[in-house]
Coordinates of C-alpha atoms in Angstrom, one line a residue:
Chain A
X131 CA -25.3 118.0 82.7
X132 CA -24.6 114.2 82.7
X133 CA -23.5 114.4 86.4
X134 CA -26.4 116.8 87.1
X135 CA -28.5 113.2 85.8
X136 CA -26.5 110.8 87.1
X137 CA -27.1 112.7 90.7
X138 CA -30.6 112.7 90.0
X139 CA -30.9 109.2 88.9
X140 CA -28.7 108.6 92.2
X141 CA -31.7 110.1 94.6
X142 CA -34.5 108.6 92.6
X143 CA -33.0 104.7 93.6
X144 CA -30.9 105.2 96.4
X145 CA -33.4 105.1 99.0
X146 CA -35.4 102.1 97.3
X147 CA -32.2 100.4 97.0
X148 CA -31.2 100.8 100.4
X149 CA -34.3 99.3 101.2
X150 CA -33.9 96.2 99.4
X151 CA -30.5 96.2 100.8
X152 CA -31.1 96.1 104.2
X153 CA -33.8 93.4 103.5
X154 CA -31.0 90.7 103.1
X155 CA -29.1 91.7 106.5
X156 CA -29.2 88.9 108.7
X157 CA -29.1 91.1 111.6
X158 CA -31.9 92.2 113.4
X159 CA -31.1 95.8 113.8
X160 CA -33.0 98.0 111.0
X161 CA -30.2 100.4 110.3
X162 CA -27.2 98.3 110.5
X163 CA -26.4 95.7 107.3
X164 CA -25.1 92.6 109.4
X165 CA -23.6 89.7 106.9
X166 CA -26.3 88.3 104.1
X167 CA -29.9 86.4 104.5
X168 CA -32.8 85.9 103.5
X169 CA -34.4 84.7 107.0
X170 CA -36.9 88.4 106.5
X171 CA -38.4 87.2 103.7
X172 CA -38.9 83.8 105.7
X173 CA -40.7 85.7 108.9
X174 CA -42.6 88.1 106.3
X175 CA -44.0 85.0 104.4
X176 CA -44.8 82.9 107.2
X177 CA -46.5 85.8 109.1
X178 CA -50.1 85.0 109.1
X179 CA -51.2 88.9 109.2
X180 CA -49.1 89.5 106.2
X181 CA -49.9 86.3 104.1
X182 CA -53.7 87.4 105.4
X183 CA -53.3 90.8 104.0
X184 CA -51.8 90.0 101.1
X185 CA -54.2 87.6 99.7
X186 CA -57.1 90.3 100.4
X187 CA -54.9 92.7 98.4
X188 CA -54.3 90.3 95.4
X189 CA -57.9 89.0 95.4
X190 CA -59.0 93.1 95.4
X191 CA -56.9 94.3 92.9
X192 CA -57.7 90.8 90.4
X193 CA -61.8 91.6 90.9
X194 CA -61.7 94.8 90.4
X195 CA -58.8 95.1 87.9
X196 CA -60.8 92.4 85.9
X197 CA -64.0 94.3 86.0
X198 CA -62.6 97.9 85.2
X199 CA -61.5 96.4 82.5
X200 CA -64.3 94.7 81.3
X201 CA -66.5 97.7 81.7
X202 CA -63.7 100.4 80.6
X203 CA -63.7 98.4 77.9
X204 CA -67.4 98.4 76.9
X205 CA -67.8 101.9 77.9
X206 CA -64.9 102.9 75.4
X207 CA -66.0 101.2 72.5
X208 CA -69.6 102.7 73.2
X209 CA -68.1 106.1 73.3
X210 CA -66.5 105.8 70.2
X211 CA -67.9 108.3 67.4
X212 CA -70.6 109.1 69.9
X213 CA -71.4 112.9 70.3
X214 CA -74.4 114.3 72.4
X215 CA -75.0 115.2 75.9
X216 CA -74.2 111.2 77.0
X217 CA -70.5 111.7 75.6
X218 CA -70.2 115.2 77.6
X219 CA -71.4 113.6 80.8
X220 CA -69.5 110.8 80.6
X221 CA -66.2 112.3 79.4
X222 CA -66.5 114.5 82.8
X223 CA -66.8 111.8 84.9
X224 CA -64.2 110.2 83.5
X225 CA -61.9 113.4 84.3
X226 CA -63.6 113.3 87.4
X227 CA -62.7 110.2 88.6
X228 CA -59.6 110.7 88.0
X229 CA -58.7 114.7 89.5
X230 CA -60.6 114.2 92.5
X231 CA -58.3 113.1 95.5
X232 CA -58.3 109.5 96.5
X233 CA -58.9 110.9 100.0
X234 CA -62.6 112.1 99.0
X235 CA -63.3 108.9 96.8
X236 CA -62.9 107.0 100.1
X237 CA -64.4 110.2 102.3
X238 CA -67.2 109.8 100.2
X239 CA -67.8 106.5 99.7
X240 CA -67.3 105.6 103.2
X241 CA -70.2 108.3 104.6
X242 CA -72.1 107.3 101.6
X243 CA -72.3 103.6 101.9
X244 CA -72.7 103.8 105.8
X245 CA -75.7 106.0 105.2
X246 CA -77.1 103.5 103.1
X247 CA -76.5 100.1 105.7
X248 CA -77.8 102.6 108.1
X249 CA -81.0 102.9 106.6
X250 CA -81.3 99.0 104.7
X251 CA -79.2 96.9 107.8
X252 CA -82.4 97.4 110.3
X253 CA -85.2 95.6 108.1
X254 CA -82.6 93.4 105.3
X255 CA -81.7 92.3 109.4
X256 CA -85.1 91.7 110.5
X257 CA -85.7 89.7 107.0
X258 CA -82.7 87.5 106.2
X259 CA -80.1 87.9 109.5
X260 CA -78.0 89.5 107.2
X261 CA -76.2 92.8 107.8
X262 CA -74.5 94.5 104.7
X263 CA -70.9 96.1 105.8
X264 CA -67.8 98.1 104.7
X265 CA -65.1 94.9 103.4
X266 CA -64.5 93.2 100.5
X267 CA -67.0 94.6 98.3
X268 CA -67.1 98.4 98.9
X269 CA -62.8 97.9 98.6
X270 CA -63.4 96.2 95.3
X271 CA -66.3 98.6 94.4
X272 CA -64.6 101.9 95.0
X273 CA -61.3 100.8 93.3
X274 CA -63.0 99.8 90.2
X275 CA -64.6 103.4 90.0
X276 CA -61.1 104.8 89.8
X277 CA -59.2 102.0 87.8
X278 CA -62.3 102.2 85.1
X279 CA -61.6 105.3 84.5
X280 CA -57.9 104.2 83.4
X281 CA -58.9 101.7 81.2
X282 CA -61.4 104.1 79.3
X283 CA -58.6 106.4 79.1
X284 CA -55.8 104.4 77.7
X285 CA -58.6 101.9 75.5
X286 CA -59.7 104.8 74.0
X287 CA -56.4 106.0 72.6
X288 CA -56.0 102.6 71.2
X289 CA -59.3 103.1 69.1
X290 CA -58.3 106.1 67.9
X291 CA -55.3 104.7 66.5
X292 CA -57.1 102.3 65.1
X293 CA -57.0 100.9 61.3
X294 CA -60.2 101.3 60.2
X295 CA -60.0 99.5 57.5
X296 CA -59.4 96.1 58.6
X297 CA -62.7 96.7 60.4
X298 CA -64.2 97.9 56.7
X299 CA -62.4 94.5 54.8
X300 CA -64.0 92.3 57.6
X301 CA -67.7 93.4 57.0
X302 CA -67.0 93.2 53.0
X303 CA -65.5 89.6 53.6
X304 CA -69.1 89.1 55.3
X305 CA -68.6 88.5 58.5
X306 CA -71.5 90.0 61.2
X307 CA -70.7 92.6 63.5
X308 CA -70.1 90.0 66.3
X309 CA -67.7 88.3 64.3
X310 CA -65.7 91.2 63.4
X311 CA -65.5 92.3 67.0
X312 CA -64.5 88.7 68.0
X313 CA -62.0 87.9 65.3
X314 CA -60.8 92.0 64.6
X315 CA -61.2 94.7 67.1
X316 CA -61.3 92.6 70.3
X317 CA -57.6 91.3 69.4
X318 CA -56.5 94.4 67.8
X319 CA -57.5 96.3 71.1
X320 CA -56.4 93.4 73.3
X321 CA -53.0 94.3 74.2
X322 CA -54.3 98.0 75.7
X323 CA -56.9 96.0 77.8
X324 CA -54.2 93.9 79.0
X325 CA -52.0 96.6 80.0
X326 CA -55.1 98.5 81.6
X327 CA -55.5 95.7 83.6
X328 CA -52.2 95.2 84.8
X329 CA -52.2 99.4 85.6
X330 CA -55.3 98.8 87.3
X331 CA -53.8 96.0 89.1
X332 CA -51.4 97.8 90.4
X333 CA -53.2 100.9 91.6
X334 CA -55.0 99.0 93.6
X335 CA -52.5 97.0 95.2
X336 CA -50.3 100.0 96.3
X337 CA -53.7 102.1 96.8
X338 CA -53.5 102.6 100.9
X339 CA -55.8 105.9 100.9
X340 CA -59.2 104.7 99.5
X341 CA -58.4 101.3 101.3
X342 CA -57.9 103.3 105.1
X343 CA -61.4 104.1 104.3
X344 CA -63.9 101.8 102.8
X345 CA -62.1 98.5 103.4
X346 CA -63.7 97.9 106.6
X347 CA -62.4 95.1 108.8
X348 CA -60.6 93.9 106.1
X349 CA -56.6 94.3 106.0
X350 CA -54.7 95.2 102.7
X351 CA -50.9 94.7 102.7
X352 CA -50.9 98.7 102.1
X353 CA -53.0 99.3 105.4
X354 CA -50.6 96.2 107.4
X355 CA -47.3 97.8 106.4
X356 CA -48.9 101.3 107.1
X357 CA -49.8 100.0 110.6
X358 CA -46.4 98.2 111.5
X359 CA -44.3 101.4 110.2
X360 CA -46.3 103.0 113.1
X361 CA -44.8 100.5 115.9
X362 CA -40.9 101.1 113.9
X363 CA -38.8 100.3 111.3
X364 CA -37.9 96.8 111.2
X365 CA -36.2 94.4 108.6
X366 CA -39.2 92.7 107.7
X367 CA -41.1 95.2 106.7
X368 CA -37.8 96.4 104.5
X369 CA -38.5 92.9 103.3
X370 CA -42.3 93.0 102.1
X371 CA -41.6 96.6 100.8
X372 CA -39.1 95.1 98.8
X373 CA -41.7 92.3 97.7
X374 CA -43.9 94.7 96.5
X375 CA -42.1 97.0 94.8
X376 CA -40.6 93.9 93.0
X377 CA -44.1 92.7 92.0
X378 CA -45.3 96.3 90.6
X379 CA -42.4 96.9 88.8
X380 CA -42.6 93.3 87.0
X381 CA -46.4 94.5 86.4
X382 CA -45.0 98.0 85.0
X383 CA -42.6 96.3 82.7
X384 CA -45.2 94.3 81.1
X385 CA -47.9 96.8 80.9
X386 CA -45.2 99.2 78.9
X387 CA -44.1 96.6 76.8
X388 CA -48.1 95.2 75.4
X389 CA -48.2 99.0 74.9
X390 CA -45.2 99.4 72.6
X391 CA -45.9 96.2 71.1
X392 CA -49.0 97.0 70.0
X393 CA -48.2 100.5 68.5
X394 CA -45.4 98.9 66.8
X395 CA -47.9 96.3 65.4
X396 CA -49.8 99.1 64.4
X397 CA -47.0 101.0 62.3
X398 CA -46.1 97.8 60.0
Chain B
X27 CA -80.0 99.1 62.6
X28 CA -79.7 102.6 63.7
X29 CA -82.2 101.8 66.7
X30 CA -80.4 98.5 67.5
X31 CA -76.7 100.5 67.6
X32 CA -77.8 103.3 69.8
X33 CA -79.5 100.2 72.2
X34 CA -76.0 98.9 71.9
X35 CA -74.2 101.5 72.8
X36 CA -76.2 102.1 76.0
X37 CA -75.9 98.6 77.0
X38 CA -72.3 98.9 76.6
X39 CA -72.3 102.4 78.7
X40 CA -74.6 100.5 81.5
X41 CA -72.6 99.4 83.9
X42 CA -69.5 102.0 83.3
X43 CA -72.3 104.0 84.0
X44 CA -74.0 103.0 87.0
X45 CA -70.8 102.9 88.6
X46 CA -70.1 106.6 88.3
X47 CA -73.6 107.3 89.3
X48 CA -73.6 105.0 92.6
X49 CA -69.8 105.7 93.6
X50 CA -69.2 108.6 92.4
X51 CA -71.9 110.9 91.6
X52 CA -74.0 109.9 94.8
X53 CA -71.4 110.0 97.4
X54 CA -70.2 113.3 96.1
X55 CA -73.4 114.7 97.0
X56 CA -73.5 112.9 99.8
X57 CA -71.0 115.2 100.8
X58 CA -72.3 118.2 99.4
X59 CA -75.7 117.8 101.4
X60 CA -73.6 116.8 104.9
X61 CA -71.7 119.9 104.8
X62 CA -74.7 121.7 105.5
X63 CA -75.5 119.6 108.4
X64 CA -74.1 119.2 111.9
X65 CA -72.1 116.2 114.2
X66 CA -74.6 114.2 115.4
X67 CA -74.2 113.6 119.3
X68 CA -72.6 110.5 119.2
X69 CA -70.6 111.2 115.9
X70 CA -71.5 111.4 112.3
X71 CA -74.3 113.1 110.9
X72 CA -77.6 115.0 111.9
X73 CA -79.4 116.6 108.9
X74 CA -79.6 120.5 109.3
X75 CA -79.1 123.4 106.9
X76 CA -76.6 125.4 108.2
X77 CA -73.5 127.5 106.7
X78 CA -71.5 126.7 110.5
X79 CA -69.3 124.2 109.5
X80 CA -68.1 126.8 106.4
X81 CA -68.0 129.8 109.4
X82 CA -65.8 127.1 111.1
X83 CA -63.1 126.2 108.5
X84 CA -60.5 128.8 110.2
X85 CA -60.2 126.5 113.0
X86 CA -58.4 124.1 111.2
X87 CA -56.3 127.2 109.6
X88 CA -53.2 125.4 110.1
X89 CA -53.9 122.7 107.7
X90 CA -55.2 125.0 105.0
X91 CA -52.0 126.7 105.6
X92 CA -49.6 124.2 105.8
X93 CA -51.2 123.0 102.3
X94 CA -51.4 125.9 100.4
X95 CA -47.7 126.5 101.4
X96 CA -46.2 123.5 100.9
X97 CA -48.0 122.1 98.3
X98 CA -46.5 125.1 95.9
X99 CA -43.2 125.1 97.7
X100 CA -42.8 121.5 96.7
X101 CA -44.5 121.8 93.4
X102 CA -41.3 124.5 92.6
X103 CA -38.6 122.4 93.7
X104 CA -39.8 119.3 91.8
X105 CA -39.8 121.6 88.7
X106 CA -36.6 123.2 89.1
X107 CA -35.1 120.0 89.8
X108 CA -36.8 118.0 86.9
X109 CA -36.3 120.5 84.6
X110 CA -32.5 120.0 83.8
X111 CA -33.2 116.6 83.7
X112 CA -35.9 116.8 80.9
X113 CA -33.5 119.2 79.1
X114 CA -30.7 116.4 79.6
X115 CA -33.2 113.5 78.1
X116 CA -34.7 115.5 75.3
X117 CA -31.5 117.1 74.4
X118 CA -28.5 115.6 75.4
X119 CA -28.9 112.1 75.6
X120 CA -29.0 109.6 72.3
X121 CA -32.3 108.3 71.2
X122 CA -30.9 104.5 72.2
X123 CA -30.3 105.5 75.8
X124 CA -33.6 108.0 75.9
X125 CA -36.0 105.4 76.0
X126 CA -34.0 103.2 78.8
X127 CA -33.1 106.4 80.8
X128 CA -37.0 107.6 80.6
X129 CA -38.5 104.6 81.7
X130 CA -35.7 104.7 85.2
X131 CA -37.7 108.1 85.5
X132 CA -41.4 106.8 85.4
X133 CA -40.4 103.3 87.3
X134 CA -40.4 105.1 90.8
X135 CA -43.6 107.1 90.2
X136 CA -45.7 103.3 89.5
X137 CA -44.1 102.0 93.0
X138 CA -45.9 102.1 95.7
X139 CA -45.5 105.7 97.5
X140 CA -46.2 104.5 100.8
X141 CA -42.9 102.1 100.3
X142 CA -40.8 104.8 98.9
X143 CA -42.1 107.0 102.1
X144 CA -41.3 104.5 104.1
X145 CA -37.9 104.5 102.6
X146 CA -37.2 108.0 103.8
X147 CA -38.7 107.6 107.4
X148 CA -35.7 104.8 107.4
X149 CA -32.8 107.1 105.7
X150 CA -34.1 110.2 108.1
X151 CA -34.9 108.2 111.1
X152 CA -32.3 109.0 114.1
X153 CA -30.7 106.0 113.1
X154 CA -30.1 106.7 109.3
X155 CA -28.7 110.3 107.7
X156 CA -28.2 111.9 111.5
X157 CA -26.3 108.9 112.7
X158 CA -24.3 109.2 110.0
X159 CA -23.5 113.2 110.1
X160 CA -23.4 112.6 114.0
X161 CA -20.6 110.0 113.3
X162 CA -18.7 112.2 111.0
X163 CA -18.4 114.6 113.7
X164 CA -20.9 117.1 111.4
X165 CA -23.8 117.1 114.7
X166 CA -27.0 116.7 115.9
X167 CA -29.6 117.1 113.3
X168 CA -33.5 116.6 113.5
X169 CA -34.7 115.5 109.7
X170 CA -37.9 113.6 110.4
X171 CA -40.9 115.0 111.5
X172 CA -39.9 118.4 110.0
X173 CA -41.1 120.5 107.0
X174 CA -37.6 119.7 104.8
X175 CA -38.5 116.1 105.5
X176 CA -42.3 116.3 104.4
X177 CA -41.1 118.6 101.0
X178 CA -37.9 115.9 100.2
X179 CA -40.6 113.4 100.6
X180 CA -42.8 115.3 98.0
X181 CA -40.2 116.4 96.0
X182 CA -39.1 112.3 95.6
X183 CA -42.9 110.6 95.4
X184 CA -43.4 113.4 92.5
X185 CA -40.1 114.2 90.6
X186 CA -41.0 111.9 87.7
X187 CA -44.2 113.5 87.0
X188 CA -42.9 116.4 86.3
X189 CA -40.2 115.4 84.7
X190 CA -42.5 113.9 82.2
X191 CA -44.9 116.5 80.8
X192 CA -41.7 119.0 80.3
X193 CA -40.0 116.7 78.6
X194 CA -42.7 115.5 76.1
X195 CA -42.5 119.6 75.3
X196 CA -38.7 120.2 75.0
X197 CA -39.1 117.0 72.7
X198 CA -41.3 118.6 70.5
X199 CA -39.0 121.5 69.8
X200 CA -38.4 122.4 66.5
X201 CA -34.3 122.4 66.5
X202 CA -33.9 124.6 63.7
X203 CA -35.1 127.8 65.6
X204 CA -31.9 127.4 67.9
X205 CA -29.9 127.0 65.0
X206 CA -31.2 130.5 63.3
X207 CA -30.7 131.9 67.0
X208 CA -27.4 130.9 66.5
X209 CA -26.4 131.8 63.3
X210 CA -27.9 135.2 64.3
X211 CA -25.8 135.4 67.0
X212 CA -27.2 135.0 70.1
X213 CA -25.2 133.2 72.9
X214 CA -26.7 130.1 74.5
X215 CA -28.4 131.8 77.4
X216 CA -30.4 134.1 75.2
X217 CA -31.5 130.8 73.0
X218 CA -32.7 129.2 76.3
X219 CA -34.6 132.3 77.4
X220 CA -35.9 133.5 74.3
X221 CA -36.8 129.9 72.4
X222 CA -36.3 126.9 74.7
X223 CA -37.9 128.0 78.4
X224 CA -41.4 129.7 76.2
X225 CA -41.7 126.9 74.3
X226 CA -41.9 124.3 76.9
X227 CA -44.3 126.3 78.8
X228 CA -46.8 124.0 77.9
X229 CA -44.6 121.4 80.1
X230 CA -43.9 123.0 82.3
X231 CA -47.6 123.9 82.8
X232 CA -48.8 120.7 82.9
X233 CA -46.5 119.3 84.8
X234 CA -46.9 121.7 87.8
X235 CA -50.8 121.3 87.5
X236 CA -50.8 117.3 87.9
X237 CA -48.3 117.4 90.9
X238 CA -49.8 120.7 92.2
X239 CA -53.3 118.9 92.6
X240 CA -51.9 115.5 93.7
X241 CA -50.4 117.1 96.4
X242 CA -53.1 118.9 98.0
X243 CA -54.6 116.0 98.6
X244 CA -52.1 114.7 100.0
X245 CA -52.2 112.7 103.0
X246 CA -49.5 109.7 103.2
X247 CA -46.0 111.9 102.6
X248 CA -47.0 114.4 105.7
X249 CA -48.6 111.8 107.8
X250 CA -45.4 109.4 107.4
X251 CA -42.8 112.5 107.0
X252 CA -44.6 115.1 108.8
X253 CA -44.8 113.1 112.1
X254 CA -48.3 114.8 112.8
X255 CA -46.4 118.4 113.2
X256 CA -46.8 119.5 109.5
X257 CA -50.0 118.0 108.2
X258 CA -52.5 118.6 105.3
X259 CA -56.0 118.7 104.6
X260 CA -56.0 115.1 104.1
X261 CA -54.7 114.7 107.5
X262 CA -57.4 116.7 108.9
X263 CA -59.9 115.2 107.0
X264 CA -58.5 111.7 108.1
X265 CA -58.9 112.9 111.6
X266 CA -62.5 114.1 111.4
X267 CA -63.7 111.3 109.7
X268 CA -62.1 108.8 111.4
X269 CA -61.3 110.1 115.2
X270 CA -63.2 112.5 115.7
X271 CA -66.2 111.3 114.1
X272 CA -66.9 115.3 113.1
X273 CA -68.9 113.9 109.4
X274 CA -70.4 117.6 108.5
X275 CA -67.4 119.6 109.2
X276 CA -65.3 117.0 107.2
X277 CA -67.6 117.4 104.7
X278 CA -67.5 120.9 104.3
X279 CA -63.8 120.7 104.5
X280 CA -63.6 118.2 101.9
X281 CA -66.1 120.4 99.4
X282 CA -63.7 123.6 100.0
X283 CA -60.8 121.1 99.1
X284 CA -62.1 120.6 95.9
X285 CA -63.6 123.8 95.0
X286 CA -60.2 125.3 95.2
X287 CA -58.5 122.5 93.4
X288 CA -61.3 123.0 90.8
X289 CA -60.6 127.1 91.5
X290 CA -56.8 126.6 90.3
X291 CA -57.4 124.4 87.3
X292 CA -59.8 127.0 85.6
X293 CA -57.2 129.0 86.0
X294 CA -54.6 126.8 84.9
X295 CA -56.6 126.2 81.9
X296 CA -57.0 129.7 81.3
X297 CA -53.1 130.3 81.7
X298 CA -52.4 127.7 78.5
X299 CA -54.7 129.2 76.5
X300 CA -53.3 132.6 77.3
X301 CA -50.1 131.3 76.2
X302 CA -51.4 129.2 73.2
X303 CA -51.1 125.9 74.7
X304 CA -54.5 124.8 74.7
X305 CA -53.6 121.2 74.2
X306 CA -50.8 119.5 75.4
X307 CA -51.2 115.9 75.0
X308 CA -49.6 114.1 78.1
X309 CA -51.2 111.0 78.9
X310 CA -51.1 109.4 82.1
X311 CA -48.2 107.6 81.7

């Protein structure tokens, strides 16, 4: 049984770690490890595509990160102890958002929006000069549709779990309901919006499907490494894939630990 | 003050709400209304109301096929492999190392799976595992762009999902029913069979739902694995919508993509309640 885990534990990390591995050859052969360096990670950093695509991917995933879970936020605290046909709807969006494949979100955000320019770009043109496109925005846009839906999710839990008695004791001790929420539930809830954001953040800095489809002329490190693994396996891209897995899992580890943190907090 | 909370509460849903309804709701029908219509000359759309572009899914058979095939095939071998595994960290293992060895298992699931892909194109390439058998004198084998690669690719991008879900239920289980098994003599097969596989059903349920509809609509692990032989929906769909410019067909693909994913979780559902499992709460995580 142990070896039957240890095996499996062996397949889950081998090929990752053979990755990372490689990353540090100083040779320039992809499948041969040739002494130790770090020269990869030099070319990968100083590549202007990858630098390029790796800011549009960190500035996407902080916008709409930080606005899925602003409104995640709002929408969860709305939805608590609310019952009706609102609460029904929005509950199956939620699960919505979430089962249906990334590859329609973009599918239909992409024929969607291009409809739409279709029909505005010919007179917003003939007004302002200004053309509306597929970039920055609909990216940002149709990732916050799917990380929003996260938040709600795992903010919602959180209120559930709630003491709501601390929220009673506040409004006896005669504070308004804006200073409860600002002195009480907003840090009682903040570590689950934190580590919403940073799941959020990381969805959409690995997301390559939604991305291939709405981002437009824009380049996401996803979409870049996507493209080069097309034209081979080389070392530096064994070098950025190594970057990035780096940088979610650092993101991973400290969304799990504001999670246990805060149901420990909970419990004493 | 009641008026005041439910104005609240609407505010609060606004623009949660608006964003469902523009990106979500809207294209969705979108798509629904464009796979009634036809390609448009030059690409993309011309309004029509037509059933052709349903008539015409059996010309892109294959990818329904190769789906519907592989999406199951890989679906069973992630659960027969993850299943020992959940046994081994809900049963075996000490409730220091459980929490260490659980969190190796979700790690690879929140990296990146077009980097993990990747990481297989590398190890299958001609220059990685066959090298290395060739060397050893074992010979010439194929691995990428073949069906065992695109299922090892599944099987690895989806293992900790499934491992999850099953273990959450082989958690839950009450110890002392083994022990009476035991004391009433039955041998440790028969407790597995009898008390242990039933009741992680709901796991095991679960688990092969979420990775079951993941994967059919899947497009990276086939594309990158696959080589373009053994491709998916998604890879049609990628193709129509972005080569071939063929917007109503895509569409209609698209909408028969999700009314059988939505076909199989009714089902699904139906399944756990049949075997009084109506619930299982397995978050995300």
């Amino acid at each position: 049984m142990r070896i039957y885990a240890t095996l499996v534990y062996i397949f889950l990390y081998l090929p990752i770690g053979i990755i990372a591995l490689f990353s540090f050859s100083a040779g320039r052969s992809a499948s041969q490890m040739q002494g130790f360096s770090l020269q990869w990670y030099g070319k990968a950093l100083s590549n202007p595509f990858v630098v390029d695509a790796l800011q549009t991917s960190a500035s996407v995933a902080f916008v709409s990160a930080v606005l899925a879970s602003v409104f995640g936020t709002m929408a969860a605290l709305a939805l608590t102890g609310m019952t009706g046909r609102i609460r029904v709807l929005f509950d199956a969006m939620v699960y919505v958002a979430i089962m249906i494949p990334g590859i329609v979100i973009g599918i239909a955000t992409l024929i969607a929006l291009v409809t739409l320019f279709d029909t505005v770009n010919p007179w917003l043109e003939s007004l302002t000069g200004y053309r509306l496109s597929m970039g920055f925005a609909s990216l940002t846009a149709a990732h916050v549709l799917f990380t929003m839906s996260l938040v709600i999710v795992i903010v919602r839990a959180r209120i559930e779990a709630l003491d709501r008695t601390l929220i009673e004791a506040s409004g006896d001790l005669g504070a308004g309901p804006l200073a409860t929420f600002w002195q009480v539930t907003l840090p009682l809830l903040a570590p689950a919006i934190l580590a919403g954001f940073l799941l959020s953040f990381t969805f959409s800095f690995d997301d390559f499907i939604i991305a291939f489809f709405v981002a437009g002329s824009e380049t996401t490190l996803p979409i870049y490494i996507f493209s080069s693994i097309r034209r081979g396996v080389t070392p530096e891209i064994n070098a950025i894939g190594t970057m990035v897995m780096g940088a979610s899992l650092l993101l991973l580890v400290m969304a799990q630990v504001l999670l246990r943190r805060s149901t420990k907090a909970e419990r004493t | 003050m009641a008026m005041t909370r439910q104005k609240t509460r609407y505010l609060l849903l606004g623009p949660a709400g608006l964003w469902y309804a523009a990106l979500l709701v809207l294209p969705l029908a979108v798509v629904l209304v464009y796979s009634f219509g036809e390609r448009a000359a030059a690409g993309g759309y011309a309004p029509a109301f037509t059933l052709a572009q349903y008539a015409n899914l059996g010309s892109r058979w294959a990818a329904f096929k190769n789906t519907f095939m592989l999406a199951p095939a890989g679906t069973l071998a992630a659960l027969l492999i993850a299943y020992p595994l959940a046994y081994f960290l809900a049963v075996r293992v000490t409730a220091r190392w459980r929490t260490v060895l659980l969190v190796l298992v979700i790690v690879p699931f929140w990296t990146s799976i077009l980097i993990r892909s990747y990481a297989w194109i590398f190890l299958l390439g001609g220059r990685g595992i066959p090298q290395l058998l060739a060397d050893l004198g074992l010979g010439d084998l194929r691995l990428i762009n073949t069906p065992f690669a695109v299922l090892l690719g599944i099987v690895y991008g989806y293992l900790p999902l499934m491992v999850f879900p099953i273990y959450v239920s082989l958690e839950k289980l009450d110890k002392r029913l083994l022990e009476a098994a035991s004391d009433l003599g039955a041998p440790p097969w028969r407790r597995f069979m009898q008390i242990t596989l039933p009741l992680s059903l709901p796991g095991i349920a679960t688990g092969s739902m979420l990775v079951l509809i993941l994967l059919m609509g899947e497009y990276l692990i086939p594309q990158m694995l696959g080589g373009g032989k053994v491709f998916f929906v998604g890879n049609a769909l990628v193709d129509l919508f972005l080569q071939s410019r063929n917007w109503a067909f895509g569409s209609a693909m698209a909408v028969t993509l999700v009314a059988t994913m939505l076909v199989v979780v009714t089902l699904y559902m139906r399944f756990l309640r049949r075997i009084g499992a109506a619930r299982d709460d397995v978050g995300l995580m």
